[in-house]
CSV table of C-alpha atoms in Angstrom, one decimal:
chain,number,residue,atom,x,y,z
A,16,UNK,CA,292.2,164.3,69.0
A,17,UNK,CA,295.2,166.5,69.7
A,18,UNK,CA,298.5,165.1,68.6
A,19,UNK,CA,301.0,164.3,71.3
A,20,UNK,CA,303.7,166.8,71.2
A,21,UNK,CA,307.5,166.0,70.9
A,22,UNK,CA,309.4,165.5,74.1
A,23,UNK,CA,311.8,168.4,74.8
A,24,UNK,CA,314.7,166.1,75.8
A,25,UNK,CA,317.3,165.9,73.1
A,26,UNK,CA,320.3,163.4,73.0
A,27,UNK,CA,323.8,164.6,72.4
A,28,UNK,CA,324.7,161.2,71.0
A,29,UNK,CA,323.7,159.3,67.8
A,30,UNK,CA,322.1,156.1,68.8
A,31,UNK,CA,322.7,154.6,65.3
A,32,UNK,CA,326.5,155.3,65.2
A,33,UNK,CA,329.0,152.6,65.8
A,34,UNK,CA,331.6,153.1,68.5
A,35,UNK,CA,331.6,154.4,72.0
A,36,UNK,CA,329.8,157.7,72.8
A,37,UNK,CA,329.6,159.4,76.2
A,38,UNK,CA,327.0,162.2,76.2
A,39,UNK,CA,323.8,163.5,77.7
A,40,UNK,CA,320.0,163.6,77.5
A,41,UNK,CA,319.5,167.3,77.6
A,42,UNK,CA,316.3,168.4,79.3
A,43,UNK,CA,315.6,172.1,79.2
A,44,UNK,CA,314.7,173.4,82.7
A,45,UNK,CA,314.2,177.1,83.2
A,46,UNK,CA,314.7,178.1,86.9
A,47,UNK,CA,315.7,181.0,89.1
A,48,UNK,CA,319.5,180.3,88.9
A,49,UNK,CA,319.5,179.4,85.2
A,50,UNK,CA,316.9,181.0,83.0
A,51,UNK,CA,317.9,178.9,79.9
A,52,UNK,CA,319.3,176.0,81.9
A,53,UNK,CA,319.1,172.3,81.3
A,54,UNK,CA,319.2,169.0,83.3
A,55,UNK,CA,322.0,167.0,81.7
A,56,UNK,CA,321.4,163.3,82.3
A,57,UNK,CA,324.6,161.3,81.4
A,58,UNK,CA,324.4,158.3,79.1
A,59,UNK,CA,326.7,156.1,77.2
A,60,UNK,CA,326.0,154.3,73.9
A,61,UNK,CA,328.3,151.4,72.8
A,62,UNK,CA,327.5,150.0,69.4
A,63,UNK,CA,329.1,147.5,67.1
A,64,UNK,CA,327.1,146.5,64.0
A,65,UNK,CA,323.8,144.8,64.0
A,66,UNK,CA,322.4,142.9,66.9
A,67,UNK,CA,320.1,143.2,69.9
A,68,UNK,CA,319.9,146.4,72.0
A,69,UNK,CA,320.2,146.3,75.8
A,70,UNK,CA,319.0,149.3,77.8
A,71,UNK,CA,320.6,149.3,81.3
A,72,UNK,CA,319.4,151.8,83.9
A,73,UNK,CA,320.2,152.8,87.5
A,74,UNK,CA,319.2,155.7,89.7
A,75,UNK,CA,315.4,155.3,89.0
A,76,UNK,CA,315.3,156.1,92.7
A,77,UNK,CA,318.0,158.4,93.8
A,78,UNK,CA,319.0,156.7,97.1
A,79,UNK,CA,319.9,153.3,95.5
A,80,UNK,CA,323.5,153.0,94.6
A,81,UNK,CA,324.4,149.6,93.1
A,82,UNK,CA,323.0,150.5,89.7
A,83,UNK,CA,324.7,153.9,89.3
A,84,UNK,CA,328.0,152.5,90.4
A,85,UNK,CA,327.9,149.3,88.4
A,86,UNK,CA,326.7,151.1,85.3
A,87,UNK,CA,329.2,154.0,85.4
A,88,UNK,CA,331.9,151.3,85.6
A,89,UNK,CA,330.4,149.4,82.7
A,90,UNK,CA,330.2,152.6,80.6
A,91,UNK,CA,333.9,153.2,81.2
A,92,UNK,CA,335.1,149.6,80.7
A,93,UNK,CA,332.9,148.0,78.0
A,94,UNK,CA,335.0,147.1,75.0
A,95,UNK,CA,333.2,147.9,71.7
A,96,UNK,CA,335.4,145.4,69.8
A,97,UNK,CA,334.0,142.6,71.9
A,98,UNK,CA,330.4,143.7,71.5
A,99,UNK,CA,327.9,142.6,68.9
A,100,UNK,CA,324.9,144.9,69.0
A,101,UNK,CA,324.1,148.0,71.1
A,102,UNK,CA,324.1,148.9,74.8
A,103,UNK,CA,322.5,152.1,76.0
A,104,UNK,CA,323.6,152.9,79.6
A,105,UNK,CA,321.8,155.4,81.7
A,106,UNK,CA,323.3,155.2,85.3
A,107,UNK,CA,321.4,158.2,86.7
A,108,UNK,CA,317.9,157.8,85.3
A,109,UNK,CA,316.3,160.3,87.7
A,110,UNK,CA,319.4,162.6,87.9
A,111,UNK,CA,317.8,165.2,90.3
A,112,UNK,CA,316.9,162.5,92.8
A,113,UNK,CA,320.4,160.9,92.5
A,114,UNK,CA,322.1,164.3,93.1
A,115,UNK,CA,319.9,164.8,96.2
A,116,UNK,CA,320.3,161.3,97.5
A,117,UNK,CA,316.5,160.9,97.7
A,118,UNK,CA,314.0,158.4,96.4
A,119,UNK,CA,312.0,161.1,94.6
A,120,UNK,CA,313.0,164.2,92.7
A,121,UNK,CA,313.6,167.3,94.8
A,122,UNK,CA,312.3,169.4,91.9
A,123,UNK,CA,308.7,168.1,91.7
A,124,UNK,CA,308.6,165.3,94.3
A,125,UNK,CA,308.1,162.9,91.4
A,126,UNK,CA,308.7,159.2,91.9
A,127,UNK,CA,310.0,158.2,88.4
A,128,UNK,CA,309.0,154.6,89.0
A,129,UNK,CA,305.4,155.6,89.4
A,130,UNK,CA,305.3,158.2,86.6
A,131,UNK,CA,304.9,156.2,83.4
A,132,UNK,CA,303.9,156.7,80.7
A,133,UNK,CA,304.8,160.2,81.5
A,134,UNK,CA,303.9,163.4,79.6
A,135,UNK,CA,306.0,165.5,77.2
A,136,UNK,CA,304.4,168.7,78.6
A,137,UNK,CA,304.4,167.6,82.3
A,138,UNK,CA,306.7,167.9,85.2
A,139,UNK,CA,310.5,167.2,85.0
A,140,UNK,CA,309.9,163.6,86.2
A,141,UNK,CA,307.0,163.1,83.7
A,142,UNK,CA,309.2,164.4,80.8
A,143,UNK,CA,311.9,161.9,81.7
A,144,UNK,CA,309.3,159.1,81.9
A,145,UNK,CA,307.8,160.1,78.5
A,146,UNK,CA,311.3,160.1,76.8
A,147,UNK,CA,312.0,156.5,78.0
A,148,UNK,CA,308.4,155.4,77.1
A,149,UNK,CA,308.4,156.7,73.6
A,150,UNK,CA,312.1,156.9,72.6
A,151,UNK,CA,314.4,154.6,74.5
A,152,UNK,CA,312.2,151.6,75.4
A,153,UNK,CA,311.1,151.1,71.7
A,154,UNK,CA,314.8,150.7,70.8
A,155,UNK,CA,315.4,148.0,73.3
A,156,UNK,CA,315.2,144.2,73.2
A,157,UNK,CA,316.5,143.7,76.8
A,158,UNK,CA,315.8,146.1,79.7
A,159,UNK,CA,317.6,145.9,83.0
A,160,UNK,CA,316.6,148.3,85.8
A,161,UNK,CA,318.9,147.9,88.9
A,162,UNK,CA,317.2,148.7,92.3
A,163,UNK,CA,318.0,148.2,95.9
A,164,UNK,CA,316.2,149.2,99.1
A,165,UNK,CA,317.3,152.8,99.4
A,166,UNK,CA,317.2,154.5,102.8
A,167,UNK,CA,314.1,152.7,104.1
A,168,UNK,CA,314.3,149.1,103.1
A,169,UNK,CA,316.9,146.3,103.1
A,170,UNK,CA,316.6,143.2,100.9
A,171,UNK,CA,318.2,139.8,100.3
A,172,UNK,CA,320.1,140.3,97.0
A,173,UNK,CA,317.8,139.1,94.3
A,174,UNK,CA,317.1,139.5,90.6
A,175,UNK,CA,313.4,139.6,89.8
A,176,UNK,CA,310.7,139.3,87.1
A,177,UNK,CA,306.9,139.4,87.1
A,178,UNK,CA,304.0,137.1,86.2
A,179,UNK,CA,303.0,138.2,82.7
A,180,UNK,CA,300.0,137.3,80.5
A,181,UNK,CA,302.3,136.4,77.7
A,182,UNK,CA,303.9,133.2,78.9
A,183,UNK,CA,306.6,133.2,76.2
A,184,UNK,CA,307.6,136.7,77.2
A,185,UNK,CA,307.6,135.6,80.9
A,186,UNK,CA,309.8,132.7,80.1
A,187,UNK,CA,312.4,135.0,78.4
A,188,UNK,CA,312.3,137.3,81.4
A,189,UNK,CA,312.8,134.4,83.8
A,190,UNK,CA,315.7,133.2,81.7
A,191,UNK,CA,317.3,136.7,82.0
A,192,UNK,CA,316.6,136.8,85.7
A,193,UNK,CA,318.4,133.5,86.2
A,194,UNK,CA,321.3,134.5,83.9
A,195,UNK,CA,321.9,137.6,86.0
A,196,UNK,CA,323.2,135.3,88.6
A,197,UNK,CA,322.1,136.9,91.9
A,198,UNK,CA,322.1,134.7,95.0
A,199,UNK,CA,318.3,134.8,94.9
A,200,UNK,CA,315.7,135.0,92.2
A,201,UNK,CA,312.2,136.4,92.9
A,202,UNK,CA,308.9,136.1,91.2
A,203,UNK,CA,307.9,139.5,92.4
A,204,UNK,CA,304.5,140.9,93.5
A,205,UNK,CA,304.3,144.7,93.4
A,206,UNK,CA,302.1,146.4,96.0
A,207,UNK,CA,301.3,149.1,93.4
A,208,UNK,CA,302.3,148.5,89.8
A,209,UNK,CA,300.5,151.6,88.4
A,210,UNK,CA,302.9,153.9,86.5
A,211,UNK,CA,305.9,151.6,86.9
A,212,UNK,CA,308.8,151.5,84.4
A,213,UNK,CA,308.6,147.7,84.8
A,214,UNK,CA,305.1,147.7,83.4
A,215,UNK,CA,305.9,150.1,80.6
A,216,UNK,CA,308.7,147.9,79.4
A,217,UNK,CA,306.7,144.7,79.7
A,218,UNK,CA,303.7,146.1,77.9
A,219,UNK,CA,306.0,146.8,75.0
A,220,UNK,CA,306.9,143.2,74.9
A,221,UNK,CA,310.5,143.7,76.2
A,222,UNK,CA,312.5,141.2,78.2
A,223,UNK,CA,312.6,143.0,81.5
A,224,UNK,CA,314.7,142.2,84.5
A,225,UNK,CA,315.0,144.1,87.8
A,226,UNK,CA,316.8,143.7,91.1
A,227,UNK,CA,316.8,144.4,94.8
A,228,UNK,CA,320.4,144.2,95.9
A,229,UNK,CA,320.5,145.3,99.5
A,230,UNK,CA,319.6,148.7,101.0
A,231,UNK,CA,320.1,151.0,103.9
A,232,UNK,CA,320.9,153.9,101.7
A,233,UNK,CA,324.4,152.6,100.7
A,234,UNK,CA,326.1,149.8,98.8
A,235,UNK,CA,328.5,147.1,99.9
A,236,UNK,CA,331.4,145.4,98.2
A,237,UNK,CA,329.2,142.3,97.9
A,238,UNK,CA,326.1,144.0,96.5
A,239,UNK,CA,328.2,145.9,94.0
A,240,UNK,CA,330.0,142.8,92.9
A,241,UNK,CA,326.6,141.1,92.3
A,242,UNK,CA,325.5,144.0,90.1
A,243,UNK,CA,328.7,144.1,88.1
A,244,UNK,CA,328.7,140.4,87.5
A,245,UNK,CA,325.0,140.5,86.6
A,246,UNK,CA,325.2,143.2,83.9
A,247,UNK,CA,327.9,141.2,82.1
A,248,UNK,CA,326.1,138.0,82.5
A,249,UNK,CA,323.0,139.5,80.8
A,250,UNK,CA,325.1,140.8,77.9
A,251,UNK,CA,326.6,137.3,77.4
A,252,UNK,CA,323.2,135.5,77.8
A,253,UNK,CA,321.6,137.7,75.1
A,254,UNK,CA,324.5,137.4,72.7
A,255,UNK,CA,325.9,140.9,72.9
A,256,UNK,CA,329.2,139.7,74.5
A,257,UNK,CA,331.1,136.5,74.0
A,258,UNK,CA,332.1,134.6,77.1
A,259,UNK,CA,330.9,132.2,79.8
A,260,UNK,CA,328.3,133.1,82.4
A,261,UNK,CA,329.7,133.5,85.9
A,262,UNK,CA,327.4,131.0,87.4
A,263,UNK,CA,325.8,131.4,90.8
A,264,UNK,CA,323.4,128.9,92.4
A,265,UNK,CA,320.3,131.0,93.0
A,266,UNK,CA,317.5,130.2,95.5
A,267,UNK,CA,314.2,130.8,93.8
A,268,UNK,CA,311.6,132.8,95.8
A,269,UNK,CA,308.0,133.7,95.2
A,270,UNK,CA,305.7,136.5,96.5
A,271,UNK,CA,302.4,134.8,95.7
A,272,UNK,CA,300.0,137.2,97.5
A,273,UNK,CA,299.5,140.1,99.9
A,274,UNK,CA,300.1,137.8,102.9
A,275,UNK,CA,303.8,138.1,102.2
A,276,UNK,CA,303.8,141.7,103.6
A,277,UNK,CA,303.8,142.6,107.2
A,278,UNK,CA,302.6,146.2,107.7
A,279,UNK,CA,302.9,148.4,110.7
A,280,UNK,CA,299.8,149.8,112.4
A,281,UNK,CA,301.9,151.7,114.9
A,282,UNK,CA,304.6,154.3,115.0
A,283,UNK,CA,307.7,153.9,117.1
A,284,UNK,CA,311.0,152.0,117.5
A,285,UNK,CA,311.4,148.8,115.4
A,286,UNK,CA,312.8,145.7,117.0
A,287,UNK,CA,313.4,143.1,114.3
A,288,UNK,CA,313.0,139.5,115.7
A,289,UNK,CA,314.3,137.8,112.6
A,290,UNK,CA,317.1,138.7,110.2
A,291,UNK,CA,317.2,138.6,106.5
A,292,UNK,CA,317.5,135.1,105.2
A,293,UNK,CA,316.0,133.5,108.3
A,294,UNK,CA,313.3,130.9,107.9
A,295,UNK,CA,310.0,131.7,109.6
A,296,UNK,CA,306.8,129.9,110.1
A,297,UNK,CA,303.3,131.4,109.9
A,298,UNK,CA,302.5,133.0,113.2
A,299,UNK,CA,306.1,133.6,114.2
A,300,UNK,CA,306.9,137.1,115.6
A,301,UNK,CA,309.0,138.8,113.1
A,302,UNK,CA,309.0,142.3,114.6
A,303,UNK,CA,307.9,144.4,117.5
A,304,UNK,CA,307.2,148.2,117.5
A,305,UNK,CA,307.9,150.0,120.8
A,306,UNK,CA,306.2,153.2,121.9
A,307,UNK,CA,308.1,156.5,121.8
A,308,UNK,CA,305.4,158.1,123.9
A,309,UNK,CA,305.8,156.4,127.2
A,310,UNK,CA,307.5,153.6,129.2
A,311,UNK,CA,305.8,150.7,130.8
A,312,UNK,CA,303.6,149.7,127.9
A,313,UNK,CA,304.2,146.5,126.0
A,314,UNK,CA,305.3,146.7,122.3
A,315,UNK,CA,303.0,145.6,119.5
A,316,UNK,CA,304.0,142.2,118.1
A,317,UNK,CA,303.8,141.6,114.3
A,318,UNK,CA,303.6,138.0,113.1
A,319,UNK,CA,304.3,136.4,109.8
A,320,UNK,CA,301.1,135.6,107.9
A,321,UNK,CA,302.8,132.8,105.9
A,322,UNK,CA,305.9,130.7,106.2
A,323,UNK,CA,309.0,131.2,104.2
A,324,UNK,CA,312.2,133.2,104.1
A,325,UNK,CA,312.6,136.7,105.4
A,326,UNK,CA,313.4,138.5,102.2
A,327,UNK,CA,313.0,142.2,103.1
A,328,UNK,CA,312.8,144.4,106.2
A,329,UNK,CA,312.2,148.0,107.1
A,330,UNK,CA,315.3,150.1,107.6
A,331,UNK,CA,316.4,151.9,109.8
A,332,UNK,CA,315.0,151.7,113.3
A,333,UNK,CA,312.0,154.0,113.4
A,334,UNK,CA,308.7,153.2,111.7
A,335,UNK,CA,305.5,155.0,110.8
A,336,UNK,CA,302.0,153.7,110.5
A,337,UNK,CA,301.7,152.0,107.1
A,338,UNK,CA,305.4,151.1,106.8
A,339,UNK,CA,306.2,147.6,105.5
A,340,UNK,CA,308.1,146.0,108.3
A,341,UNK,CA,308.9,142.7,106.6
A,342,UNK,CA,308.4,140.6,103.5
A,343,UNK,CA,308.2,136.8,103.8
A,344,UNK,CA,308.8,135.0,100.5
A,345,UNK,CA,308.0,131.4,99.7
A,346,UNK,CA,310.9,129.2,98.8
A,347,UNK,CA,310.4,127.4,95.5
A,348,UNK,CA,313.8,125.7,95.2
């Protein structure tokens, strides 16, 4: 068997050194405008003695902004003297996508959150995934990946974890999810978990927490405040920072099966008939899709397949065949 080659990414920081370091993950990238160029992914390492390691990431998708904003602020403000352990902060995980404001990388169209475990000799996106898979994730005890809906989805603001075969690990993830302190907590079902960063972290036994904190291709004062409070709550919960959790009463939600998803079989203009947070019953009309081809034809109605809370919706107002129109989550308490 051929040995797996080294990843070409090199850090400009020393992960084992105490103090605050602002640097880069340097990924060589030869291209027309820079023959010996590199993609310089910013990161911060804050370390003070022994203790757990937290790996905090944003910008896994480039059109989601709560993570990049909250983590750049944390990187600037985190006081090393109040810390016990190590925090690795990567606000712009897929930097080319963040710079373009797109979900996927403009270089190779790679969706970083579907590219794990990656390849050290693959595309730019695959190289980033491989570096996290084989270098950063093994260092971490706690992993937080901050997401929102980007340009095509909008969510109730929730922290999330997944059902895992290791129930002790799942309990630790659930405790982290609750400690984050978002208005909602979600036991999350993924439509397609193959190649996800989430799965890569969970398969290594890490405590993994993720979020969906809004959407529409921007952030709000409220969604950013939830993210900022959440990252500090997690550091306190896992013993890296002293202090009291900023408590928030969270409504617990569940996505138990595929009936949660309402999928469009038409292209056209979207009319939402329920708003985020509304209670719906099975059979209720949650959306209509109107034709863009002609007038005088009725819209297609889309109904909830289960009762619960409208937790997500398509954004903005035009849809394609196959788009998720809505997600109805079960309320657990």
